Short mmCIF file of C-alpha atoms in Angstrom, two decimals:
data_model
loop_
_atom_site.label_atom_id
_atom_site.label_comp_id
_atom_site.label_asym_id
_atom_site.label_seq_id
_atom_site.Cartn_x
_atom_site.Cartn_y
_atom_site.Cartn_z
CA MET A 5 20.26 10.17 -35.38
CA ARG A 6 18.49 9.66 -38.49
CA GLU A 7 16.65 6.50 -38.73
CA PRO A 8 17.41 4.06 -41.62
CA THR A 9 14.83 3.97 -44.18
CA ALA A 10 13.49 1.41 -46.75
CA SER A 11 15.45 2.86 -49.39
CA GLU A 12 18.92 1.65 -47.40
CA TYR A 13 17.69 -1.72 -48.02
CA SER A 14 18.88 -2.97 -51.85
CA ALA A 15 17.70 -5.97 -53.06
CA GLU A 16 20.99 -7.58 -53.48
CA THR A 17 22.13 -7.16 -49.73
CA ALA A 18 18.59 -7.97 -48.08
CA PRO A 19 18.45 -11.56 -46.78
CA GLN A 20 15.98 -13.51 -49.02
CA LEU A 21 12.85 -13.83 -47.14
CA THR A 22 9.16 -15.39 -48.04
CA PRO A 23 6.06 -14.45 -46.49
CA GLU A 24 6.11 -17.59 -43.94
CA VAL A 25 9.58 -16.23 -42.81
CA ALA A 26 8.64 -12.68 -42.58
CA LEU A 27 5.97 -13.39 -40.56
CA ALA A 28 7.77 -15.37 -37.92
CA ASN A 29 10.37 -12.99 -38.19
CA LEU A 30 8.13 -10.35 -36.74
CA GLN A 31 8.32 -12.52 -33.36
CA SER A 32 12.04 -12.94 -33.60
CA SER A 33 14.08 -12.51 -30.47
CA ASP A 34 16.32 -10.21 -32.98
CA LEU A 35 14.77 -7.00 -33.01
CA SER A 36 16.32 -5.97 -36.07
CA LEU A 37 14.88 -8.86 -37.76
CA ARG A 38 11.73 -7.84 -36.71
CA TYR A 39 12.47 -4.25 -38.30
CA TYR A 40 13.40 -5.60 -41.39
CA ALA A 41 10.47 -8.10 -41.78
CA ALA A 42 7.97 -5.25 -41.01
CA TRP A 43 9.43 -3.23 -43.97
CA TRP A 44 9.59 -6.44 -46.51
CA LEU A 45 5.77 -7.25 -46.03
CA GLY A 46 4.70 -3.74 -47.02
CA LYS A 47 7.23 -3.66 -49.70
CA PHE A 48 6.36 -6.75 -51.09
CA ARG A 49 2.50 -6.37 -50.72
CA VAL A 50 1.85 -9.37 -48.75
CA ARG A 51 -2.05 -8.95 -48.21
CA ARG A 52 -3.18 -11.67 -45.95
CA PRO A 53 -5.16 -11.94 -42.78
CA ASP A 54 -2.49 -13.16 -40.74
CA VAL A 55 0.16 -10.50 -41.98
CA ILE A 56 -2.51 -7.59 -41.60
CA ASN A 57 -2.82 -8.79 -37.84
CA ALA A 58 0.45 -9.55 -36.86
CA LEU A 59 1.60 -5.92 -38.10
CA ILE A 60 -1.39 -4.40 -36.24
CA ALA A 61 -0.20 -6.13 -33.17
CA ALA A 62 3.65 -4.73 -34.04
CA LEU A 63 1.68 -0.94 -33.77
CA GLU A 64 1.86 -1.79 -29.73
CA ASP A 65 5.37 -2.99 -29.93
CA GLU A 66 7.37 -2.45 -26.21
CA ALA A 67 10.55 -4.34 -27.14
CA ASP A 68 12.12 -2.62 -29.97
CA ARG A 69 13.28 1.17 -28.58
CA THR A 70 15.62 3.63 -29.99
CA GLU A 71 18.24 5.68 -26.91
CA MET A 72 15.72 8.68 -27.92
CA GLY A 73 12.57 6.59 -26.81
CA GLY A 74 11.59 5.89 -30.32
CA TYR A 75 9.41 2.82 -31.49
CA PRO A 76 11.34 1.64 -35.04
CA LEU A 77 9.18 -1.64 -35.28
CA ARG A 78 5.85 0.46 -34.93
CA ARG A 79 7.31 3.12 -37.38
CA ASN A 80 7.78 0.18 -40.06
CA ALA A 81 4.42 -1.59 -39.18
CA ALA A 82 2.68 1.66 -39.72
CA ARG A 83 4.06 2.05 -42.87
CA ALA A 84 3.73 -1.54 -44.09
CA LEU A 85 -0.20 -1.39 -43.38
CA GLY A 86 -0.66 1.93 -45.31
CA LYS A 87 0.82 -0.11 -48.44
CA LEU A 88 -1.10 -3.27 -47.64
CA GLY A 89 -4.42 -0.95 -47.88
CA ASP A 90 -6.80 -3.08 -45.59
CA ASN A 91 -9.42 -1.11 -43.75
CA THR A 92 -9.11 -3.56 -40.29
CA ALA A 93 -5.79 -1.46 -39.35
CA ILE A 94 -7.50 1.78 -39.04
CA PRO A 95 -8.30 1.68 -35.45
CA GLY A 96 -4.62 0.86 -34.52
CA LEU A 97 -3.24 3.50 -36.93
CA ILE A 98 -5.64 5.92 -35.53
CA LYS A 99 -4.37 5.28 -32.11
CA CYS A 100 -0.84 5.72 -33.43
CA LEU A 101 -1.61 9.17 -33.86
CA GLU A 102 -1.24 9.82 -30.12
CA CYS A 103 2.03 7.97 -30.11
CA PRO A 104 5.20 9.61 -28.09
CA ASP A 105 7.10 9.12 -31.13
CA PHE A 106 7.07 11.72 -33.80
CA TYR A 107 7.87 9.34 -36.39
CA VAL A 108 5.10 6.69 -35.44
CA ARG A 109 2.73 9.65 -35.72
CA GLU A 110 4.04 10.73 -39.19
CA ALA A 111 3.76 7.03 -40.45
CA ALA A 112 0.58 6.89 -39.55
CA ALA A 113 -0.83 9.86 -40.63
CA GLN A 114 0.66 8.67 -44.31
CA SER A 115 -0.83 5.29 -44.19
CA LEU A 116 -4.25 6.77 -43.05
CA GLN A 117 -3.95 8.97 -46.02
CA LYS A 118 -3.16 6.03 -48.41
CA LEU A 119 -6.12 4.28 -47.19
CA ARG A 120 -8.32 7.33 -47.69
CA GLU A 121 -10.28 6.71 -44.30
CA LYS A 122 -12.87 9.64 -43.45
CA THR A 123 -12.98 8.45 -39.92
CA ALA A 124 -9.57 9.62 -38.91
CA ALA A 125 -10.57 13.23 -39.80
CA PRO A 126 -10.96 14.31 -35.94
CA ALA A 127 -8.03 12.50 -34.70
CA LEU A 128 -5.89 14.40 -37.41
CA MET A 129 -7.45 17.67 -36.87
CA LYS A 130 -6.52 17.34 -32.94
CA MET A 131 -2.85 17.43 -34.19
CA LEU A 132 -3.39 20.70 -35.88
CA ALA A 133 -4.51 22.09 -32.55
CA GLY A 134 -2.83 25.05 -31.23
CA GLY A 135 -2.32 26.18 -35.32
CA VAL A 136 0.42 27.78 -36.68
CA ALA A 137 1.66 29.57 -33.42
CA GLU A 138 2.54 25.61 -31.96
CA ALA A 139 3.83 24.36 -35.32
CA VAL A 140 7.58 25.16 -34.14
CA GLN A 141 10.79 22.91 -34.39
CA VAL A 142 11.53 20.56 -31.58
CA PRO A 143 14.78 21.90 -30.05
CA GLY A 144 17.44 19.59 -30.87
CA ARG A 145 15.33 17.54 -33.54
CA PRO A 146 14.95 17.70 -37.61
CA HIS A 147 11.20 17.77 -37.01
CA LEU A 148 8.17 20.25 -35.94
CA ASN A 149 6.48 18.86 -32.81
CA GLN A 150 4.01 17.33 -35.38
CA PRO A 151 4.15 15.69 -38.54
CA TYR A 152 2.38 18.47 -40.09
CA GLU A 153 2.85 17.72 -43.86
CA ALA A 154 1.68 14.22 -43.26
CA VAL A 155 -1.64 15.35 -41.59
CA ILE A 156 -2.24 18.24 -43.64
CA GLU A 157 -2.23 15.82 -46.78
CA ALA A 158 -4.06 13.11 -44.98
CA LEU A 159 -6.94 16.02 -44.34
CA GLY A 160 -6.80 16.88 -47.98
CA ALA A 161 -6.69 13.28 -49.36
CA ILE A 162 -9.95 12.18 -47.26
CA GLY A 163 -11.86 15.34 -48.42
CA ALA A 164 -12.05 16.64 -44.72
CA THR A 165 -13.75 19.77 -45.47
CA GLU A 166 -14.49 20.36 -41.85
CA ALA A 167 -10.87 20.97 -41.41
CA ILE A 168 -10.42 24.00 -44.18
CA SER A 169 -10.39 26.51 -41.44
CA LEU A 170 -7.67 24.82 -39.27
CA ILE A 171 -5.43 24.15 -42.85
CA SER A 172 -5.60 27.54 -44.21
CA PRO A 173 -3.44 29.30 -41.61
CA PHE A 174 -0.59 26.72 -42.63
CA LEU A 175 -0.15 28.30 -46.07
CA GLU A 176 1.89 31.17 -44.45
CA HIS A 177 3.86 28.22 -42.33
CA GLU A 178 7.76 29.17 -42.78
CA VAL A 179 8.43 25.46 -43.57
CA PRO A 180 8.12 24.94 -47.77
CA GLY A 181 7.15 21.60 -47.19
CA VAL A 182 4.29 22.64 -44.61
CA ASN A 183 2.98 25.26 -47.05
CA CYS A 184 2.81 23.18 -49.87
CA ALA A 185 0.80 20.58 -47.98
CA ALA A 186 -1.52 22.98 -47.06
CA ALA A 187 -1.90 24.59 -50.73
CA ARG A 188 -2.31 20.91 -51.83
CA ALA A 189 -4.91 20.02 -49.08
CA MET A 190 -6.98 23.38 -50.05
CA TYR A 191 -7.07 22.46 -53.37
CA GLN A 192 -8.43 19.21 -52.88
CA LEU A 193 -10.82 20.40 -50.27
CA THR A 194 -11.94 23.60 -52.61
CA GLN A 195 -10.98 22.84 -56.03
CA ASP A 196 -9.83 26.63 -56.20
CA PRO A 197 -7.54 27.26 -58.78
CA ILE A 198 -5.77 29.68 -56.53
CA TYR A 199 -4.34 27.05 -54.80
CA GLY A 200 -2.96 25.05 -57.76
CA GLU A 201 -1.50 28.33 -58.85
CA ARG A 202 0.25 28.58 -55.57
CA LEU A 203 2.28 25.50 -56.29
CA VAL A 204 2.81 26.19 -59.95
CA LYS A 205 4.59 29.56 -58.83
CA MET A 206 7.06 27.46 -56.45
CA LEU A 207 7.89 25.42 -59.70
CA SER A 208 10.04 28.27 -60.31
CA SER A 209 12.06 28.23 -56.76
CA GLU A 210 15.53 27.88 -56.83
CA ASP A 211 15.55 24.84 -54.76
CA LEU A 212 15.63 21.81 -56.70
CA LYS A 213 14.28 19.55 -53.63
CA LEU A 214 11.43 21.69 -53.31
CA ARG A 215 10.68 21.86 -57.09
CA ARG A 216 10.59 17.70 -56.90
CA LEU A 217 8.19 18.01 -53.65
CA VAL A 218 5.96 20.34 -55.57
CA LEU A 219 5.78 18.07 -58.36
CA GLY A 220 4.57 15.47 -56.51
CA ASP A 221 1.99 17.53 -55.18
CA LEU A 222 0.67 18.62 -58.32
CA GLY A 223 0.54 15.16 -59.55
CA ALA A 224 -1.47 14.05 -56.41
CA ILE A 225 -4.12 16.97 -56.84
CA GLY A 226 -4.04 16.54 -60.74
CA TYR A 227 -4.32 20.14 -61.08
CA ILE A 228 -4.22 20.70 -65.27
CA GLY A 229 -3.50 24.19 -65.29
CA ALA A 230 0.10 23.34 -63.92
CA ALA A 231 0.51 21.17 -67.07
CA GLU A 232 3.10 23.27 -69.37
CA ALA A 233 4.76 24.58 -66.03
CA ILE A 234 5.61 21.09 -65.01
CA ALA A 235 7.21 20.18 -68.27
CA SER A 236 9.39 23.24 -68.39
CA THR A 237 10.46 23.18 -64.96
CA LYS A 238 14.02 22.57 -63.85
CA ALA A 239 14.00 18.83 -62.82
CA GLU A 240 14.43 15.49 -63.89
CA ASN A 241 12.05 14.07 -66.64
CA SER A 242 11.33 11.34 -64.14
CA PHE A 243 9.83 13.59 -61.35
CA LYS A 244 7.86 15.48 -64.38
CA LEU A 245 6.58 12.60 -65.85
CA MET A 246 5.11 11.45 -62.57
CA ALA A 247 3.61 14.74 -61.94
CA LEU A 248 2.22 14.47 -65.38
CA LYS A 249 0.85 11.01 -64.89
CA GLY A 250 -0.94 12.13 -61.88
CA LEU A 251 -2.70 15.18 -64.13
CA LEU A 252 -3.68 12.68 -66.68
CA GLU A 253 -5.28 10.22 -64.36
CA HIS A 254 -7.29 13.10 -62.86
CA GLN A 255 -8.62 13.64 -66.50
CA LEU A 256 -9.55 9.86 -67.22
CA THR A 257 -13.11 8.81 -65.89
CA PRO A 258 -14.47 5.42 -66.43
CA GLU A 259 -16.61 6.78 -68.82
CA SER A 260 -13.95 8.54 -70.71
CA GLU A 261 -11.93 5.18 -71.13
CA ALA A 262 -14.63 3.37 -73.05
CA LEU A 263 -14.79 6.70 -75.42
CA SER A 264 -12.33 8.46 -77.04
CA VAL A 265 -9.74 10.62 -74.73
CA SER A 266 -10.39 14.39 -73.84
CA ASP A 267 -8.32 17.15 -75.18
CA HIS A 268 -6.84 17.84 -72.16
CA ALA A 269 -5.59 14.37 -71.81
CA ILE A 270 -4.06 14.35 -75.18
CA GLN A 271 -2.48 17.79 -74.22
CA VAL A 272 -0.78 15.97 -70.96
CA MET A 273 0.13 12.92 -72.98
CA ASN A 274 1.93 15.30 -75.64
CA LEU A 275 3.93 16.65 -73.21
CA MET A 276 4.97 13.49 -71.73
CA ASP A 277 6.02 12.42 -75.16
CA SER A 278 8.35 15.25 -75.07
CA LEU A 279 9.80 14.13 -72.08
CA LEU A 280 10.90 10.70 -72.89
CA MET B 26 38.18 30.37 -83.98
CA THR B 27 36.53 27.05 -82.85
CA ASP B 28 39.78 26.06 -80.83
CA GLU B 29 39.18 29.12 -78.84
CA LEU B 30 35.36 28.31 -78.41
CA ILE B 31 36.28 24.88 -77.36
CA ARG B 32 38.82 26.42 -74.80
CA ALA B 33 36.05 28.72 -73.28
CA VAL B 34 33.74 25.56 -72.40
CA ALA B 35 36.66 24.00 -70.76
CA LEU B 36 37.59 26.74 -68.77
CA ALA B 37 33.80 27.97 -67.86
CA ASP B 38 33.91 27.80 -64.09
CA THR B 39 30.11 28.71 -63.17
CA PRO B 40 27.20 26.57 -64.76
CA GLU B 41 26.20 30.30 -66.30
CA LYS B 42 29.54 30.57 -67.86
CA MET B 43 29.32 27.02 -68.99
CA VAL B 44 25.73 27.65 -70.81
CA ALA B 45 27.14 30.68 -72.66
CA ALA B 46 30.22 29.07 -73.85
CA VAL B 47 28.23 26.18 -74.79
CA LYS B 48 25.80 28.46 -76.85
CA ASN B 49 28.53 30.10 -78.39
CA LEU B 50 30.44 26.72 -79.48
CA ALA B 51 26.91 25.55 -80.89
CA ALA B 52 26.46 28.36 -83.12
CA VAL B 53 29.51 27.35 -85.23
CA PRO B 54 28.73 24.24 -87.18
CA ASP B 55 32.11 22.95 -86.99
CA VAL B 56 32.93 19.08 -86.38
CA ALA B 57 35.64 19.92 -84.48
CA ALA B 58 32.96 20.83 -81.97
CA ILE B 59 31.65 17.39 -81.61
CA PRO B 60 33.55 15.90 -79.20
CA THR B 61 33.24 19.10 -76.70
CA LEU B 62 29.47 18.82 -77.55
CA ILE B 63 29.15 15.33 -76.07
CA ALA B 64 31.30 16.16 -73.49
CA VAL B 65 29.08 18.49 -72.16
CA PHE B 66 26.44 15.91 -71.53
CA GLY B 67 28.43 14.78 -68.55
CA TYR B 68 28.78 18.15 -66.76
CA ASN B 69 25.43 17.95 -64.75
CA ASN B 70 24.35 21.36 -66.18
CA PRO B 71 20.92 20.57 -67.92
CA THR B 72 20.53 23.66 -69.72
CA ALA B 73 23.99 23.23 -71.46
CA ALA B 74 22.92 19.69 -72.09
CA THR B 75 20.08 20.94 -74.11
CA VAL B 76 21.84 23.21 -75.86
CA ALA B 77 24.35 20.76 -77.07
CA VAL B 78 21.67 18.33 -77.82
CA ALA B 79 19.93 20.66 -80.41
CA ALA B 80 23.62 21.47 -81.92
CA LEU B 81 24.32 17.86 -82.51
CA THR B 82 20.84 17.10 -83.79
CA ALA B 83 21.32 19.77 -86.12
CA MET B 84 24.44 18.52 -87.52
CA GLY B 85 22.67 15.17 -88.29
CA ALA B 86 24.56 12.19 -89.80
CA ILE B 87 28.13 13.26 -89.15
CA ALA B 88 27.89 13.54 -85.24
CA VAL B 89 26.60 9.95 -85.36
CA PRO B 90 29.89 7.75 -85.20
CA GLN B 91 31.14 9.73 -82.17
CA LEU B 92 27.58 9.55 -80.09
CA LEU B 93 27.43 6.02 -80.43
CA SER B 94 30.30 5.64 -77.74
CA LEU B 95 28.31 5.88 -74.87
CA ASP B 96 29.47 6.93 -71.47
CA ASP B 97 29.21 3.69 -69.41
CA TYR B 98 29.40 5.36 -65.98
CA ASN B 99 27.06 8.53 -66.28
CA TYR B 100 23.74 7.56 -66.93
CA GLY B 101 22.45 11.14 -67.31
CA ALA B 102 25.31 11.55 -70.20
CA ARG B 103 23.89 8.45 -71.82
CA ALA B 104 20.41 9.61 -71.75
CA TYR B 105 21.50 12.76 -73.33
CA SER B 106 23.39 10.91 -76.24
CA ILE B 107 20.37 8.42 -76.74
CA ARG B 108 17.96 11.39 -77.03
CA THR B 109 20.23 12.95 -79.63
CA LEU B 110 20.65 9.85 -81.45
CA ALA B 111 16.71 9.06 -81.24
CA ALA B 112 16.52 12.60 -82.83
CA ILE B 113 18.94 12.42 -85.39
CA GLY B 114 17.21 8.96 -86.46
CA ASP B 115 20.23 7.67 -88.31
CA PRO B 116 19.64 3.71 -88.59
CA ARG B 117 23.22 3.07 -87.25
CA ALA B 118 22.03 3.66 -83.93
CA LEU B 119 19.78 0.51 -84.15
CA ASP B 120 21.82 -1.54 -82.11
CA VAL B 121 23.12 1.10 -79.49
CA LEU B 122 19.05 1.93 -79.01
CA ILE B 123 18.23 -1.62 -78.61
CA THR B 124 20.86 -2.36 -76.15
CA ALA B 125 19.78 0.83 -74.15
CA ALA B 126 16.03 0.24 -74.55
CA ALA B 127 16.34 -3.36 -73.28
CA THR B 128 19.28 -3.66 -70.92
CA ASP B 129 20.25 -0.11 -69.26
CA PHE B 130 19.41 0.23 -65.67
CA ALA B 131 18.58 3.92 -66.21
CA PRO B 132 14.76 4.67 -66.92
CA SER B 133 15.54 7.76 -68.63
CA VAL B 134 18.02 6.02 -70.62
CA ARG B 135 15.64 3.22 -71.67
CA ARG B 136 12.66 5.83 -72.29
CA ALA B 137 14.61 7.75 -74.76
CA ALA B 138 16.00 4.58 -76.49
CA ALA B 139 12.45 3.22 -76.52
CA GLN B 140 10.80 6.54 -78.30
CA GLY B 141 14.10 6.43 -80.53
CA LEU B 142 13.34 3.11 -81.91
CA GLY B 143 10.20 3.88 -83.62
CA ASN B 144 11.96 6.76 -85.16
CA LEU B 145 14.76 5.78 -87.22
CA ASP B 146 15.33 6.51 -91.02
CA TRP B 147 14.40 3.33 -92.03
CA HIS B 148 14.78 4.38 -95.72
CA GLN B 149 18.51 4.78 -95.36
CA LEU B 150 18.73 0.95 -95.45
CA ASN B 151 18.46 -1.23 -98.22
CA SER B 152 16.50 -4.46 -98.12
CA PRO B 153 17.01 -7.12 -96.64
CA GLN B 154 18.81 -5.09 -93.61
CA ARG B 155 16.02 -3.03 -93.82
CA GLU B 156 13.52 -5.68 -92.68
CA THR B 157 16.17 -7.60 -90.28
CA ALA B 158 16.56 -3.77 -88.65
CA LEU B 159 12.72 -3.23 -88.31
CA LYS B 160 12.08 -6.77 -86.99
CA LYS B 161 14.65 -6.26 -84.30
CA ALA B 162 13.16 -2.78 -83.07
CA LEU B 163 9.59 -4.18 -83.31
CA GLU B 164 11.04 -7.37 -80.88
CA THR B 165 12.82 -5.08 -78.85
CA LEU B 166 9.61 -2.63 -78.32
CA LEU B 167 7.30 -5.64 -77.81
CA LEU B 168 9.19 -7.04 -75.22
CA ILE B 169 9.82 -3.60 -73.08
CA SER B 170 6.13 -3.10 -73.36
CA GLN B 171 6.02 -5.70 -70.66
CA ASP B 172 8.06 -3.96 -68.17
CA SER B 173 6.98 -3.44 -64.54
CA GLU B 174 7.75 0.28 -64.53
CA TRP B 175 5.03 2.04 -66.11
CA SER B 176 7.42 4.70 -67.70
CA ILE B 177 9.05 2.31 -69.67
CA ARG B 178 5.65 0.70 -71.19
CA TYR B 179 4.57 4.24 -71.65
CA ALA B 180 7.85 4.96 -73.77
CA ALA B 181 7.24 1.91 -75.83
CA VAL B 182 3.68 2.39 -76.66
CA VAL B 183 5.06 5.64 -78.14
CA GLY B 184 7.74 3.63 -80.02
CA LEU B 185 5.16 1.49 -81.26
CA GLN B 186 2.91 3.86 -82.46
CA ALA B 187 5.59 5.40 -84.58
CA LEU B 188 6.66 2.14 -85.88
CA ALA B 189 3.12 1.15 -86.99
CA GLN B 190 3.68 4.09 -89.91
CA ILE B 191 5.64 0.93 -91.65
CA PRO B 192 2.56 -0.97 -93.14
CA ASP B 193 4.15 -4.68 -92.86
CA LEU B 194 4.30 -3.81 -89.05
CA GLN B 195 0.83 -2.93 -88.20
CA PRO B 196 -0.86 -6.21 -87.61
CA PRO B 197 1.50 -7.33 -84.63
CA ILE B 198 1.40 -3.88 -83.25
CA HIS B 199 -2.18 -3.60 -83.64
CA THR B 200 -2.56 -6.97 -81.57
CA ARG B 201 -0.33 -5.84 -78.92
CA LEU B 202 -1.55 -2.47 -78.16
CA GLN B 203 -4.97 -4.15 -78.35
CA GLN B 204 -3.79 -6.33 -75.41
CA MET B 205 -2.63 -3.64 -73.46
CA LEU B 206 -5.52 -1.76 -73.49
CA THR B 207 -7.67 -4.64 -71.88
CA THR B 208 -4.94 -5.67 -69.36
CA ASP B 209 -2.54 -3.00 -68.37
CA ASP B 210 -3.04 -1.91 -64.82
CA GLU B 211 -2.44 1.49 -65.35
CA LYS B 212 -4.91 3.86 -66.72
CA ALA B 213 -2.42 6.22 -67.98
CA ILE B 214 -1.04 3.47 -70.35
CA ARG B 215 -4.30 2.43 -71.45
CA ALA B 216 -4.98 6.39 -72.45
CA ARG B 217 -1.55 6.50 -74.26
CA VAL B 218 -2.48 3.27 -76.33
CA GLN B 219 -6.29 4.72 -76.83
CA LEU B 220 -4.31 7.78 -78.30
CA ALA B 221 -1.82 5.60 -80.32
CA ILE B 222 -4.59 3.65 -82.00
CA SER B 223 -7.03 6.58 -82.53
#
């Protein structure tokens, strides 16, 4: 069973909520209303202390269970808390990294990445224990035993240099998403272009989905050496523009905004213009 | 000769054969090829479509009337048509570009149209059509420069920068760009504005 994701809700079919109704719905006896409300509060960025607290409480929900033992409401609450960017959610999210539900762990790691929370590093590193040898597919499930991609990306994003030796073996992992995440994190932690180039090389993969994924990674790390390769890879312009925007943002410092834009920034913008 | 080349496009049953057939057709500058080249936009073959865009752009004004009837059901095809019209720069495309920039649901179509609105060959119009057309293009770009999607605002800045070559339009464009420089919350947009006014 694949769980429904936020993208399946469209604005037309969704019930009209207000922050108050969504907050109340988190306690509804109708579990699907709870699930939807948690997604809605994140989607519409309702940054209110009462909302944050209710979502943190929902990280411990026991009522909403799937037949496989998953916790749908916890998943959506964890995702929403990442979007709301409030640090009070951090202890609850770190605790979620030990949840038996893979998707809760994945959502928590993704949200901790968004929150750039350095104190999450030890708990995240624990999830890489056992290394590549233990990073195998769970029989009968569409995922590995840990959300390695999200965990490694989070460690890179929070600057956990102490995790470098744990992460580097994953550069050889057979799942492309995992080894891309490793290259991405290694670049962020070392700034060594060799890892940026690894990603650039993957832009010539035959697999469009992988090329899109790599574009996202290059945008996230802002590796300037990838600019031309991004513009000429075979993918939709929207994905390329998003990646180049990431490169551009890495070229812009608060100081540069006051003065004129750098040559690198202009190079990236010229490429973006050509993709309109 | 052209008939045969057109037939080869219709018969191409692999992406590679399609690209080869379109290249062959594109090599003969024959107006009879126009409908086929436009149809290629709908085949979900980016390499072939890029070849067709270049061929139609090279044909220029003569391809414009047929390019103006857009594929309402395929936004990928629409984006290629709009990009071609933008590259040709024939002002007959004005209304189509305005509608696409302001109301299309597909960002790729809107971005191409916004860029194109800055680049029409206004000299082909006589006064007062010229003044009316410029005013409409400017209004549309100012409107979409407030869009919630960053890439639309980015394309609007590119369109406005090109339109600012018309001396009469410089004051309102400059005012709007200065506004964006202080209020836009995306630093990528502010950087593009800086480049536009530098």
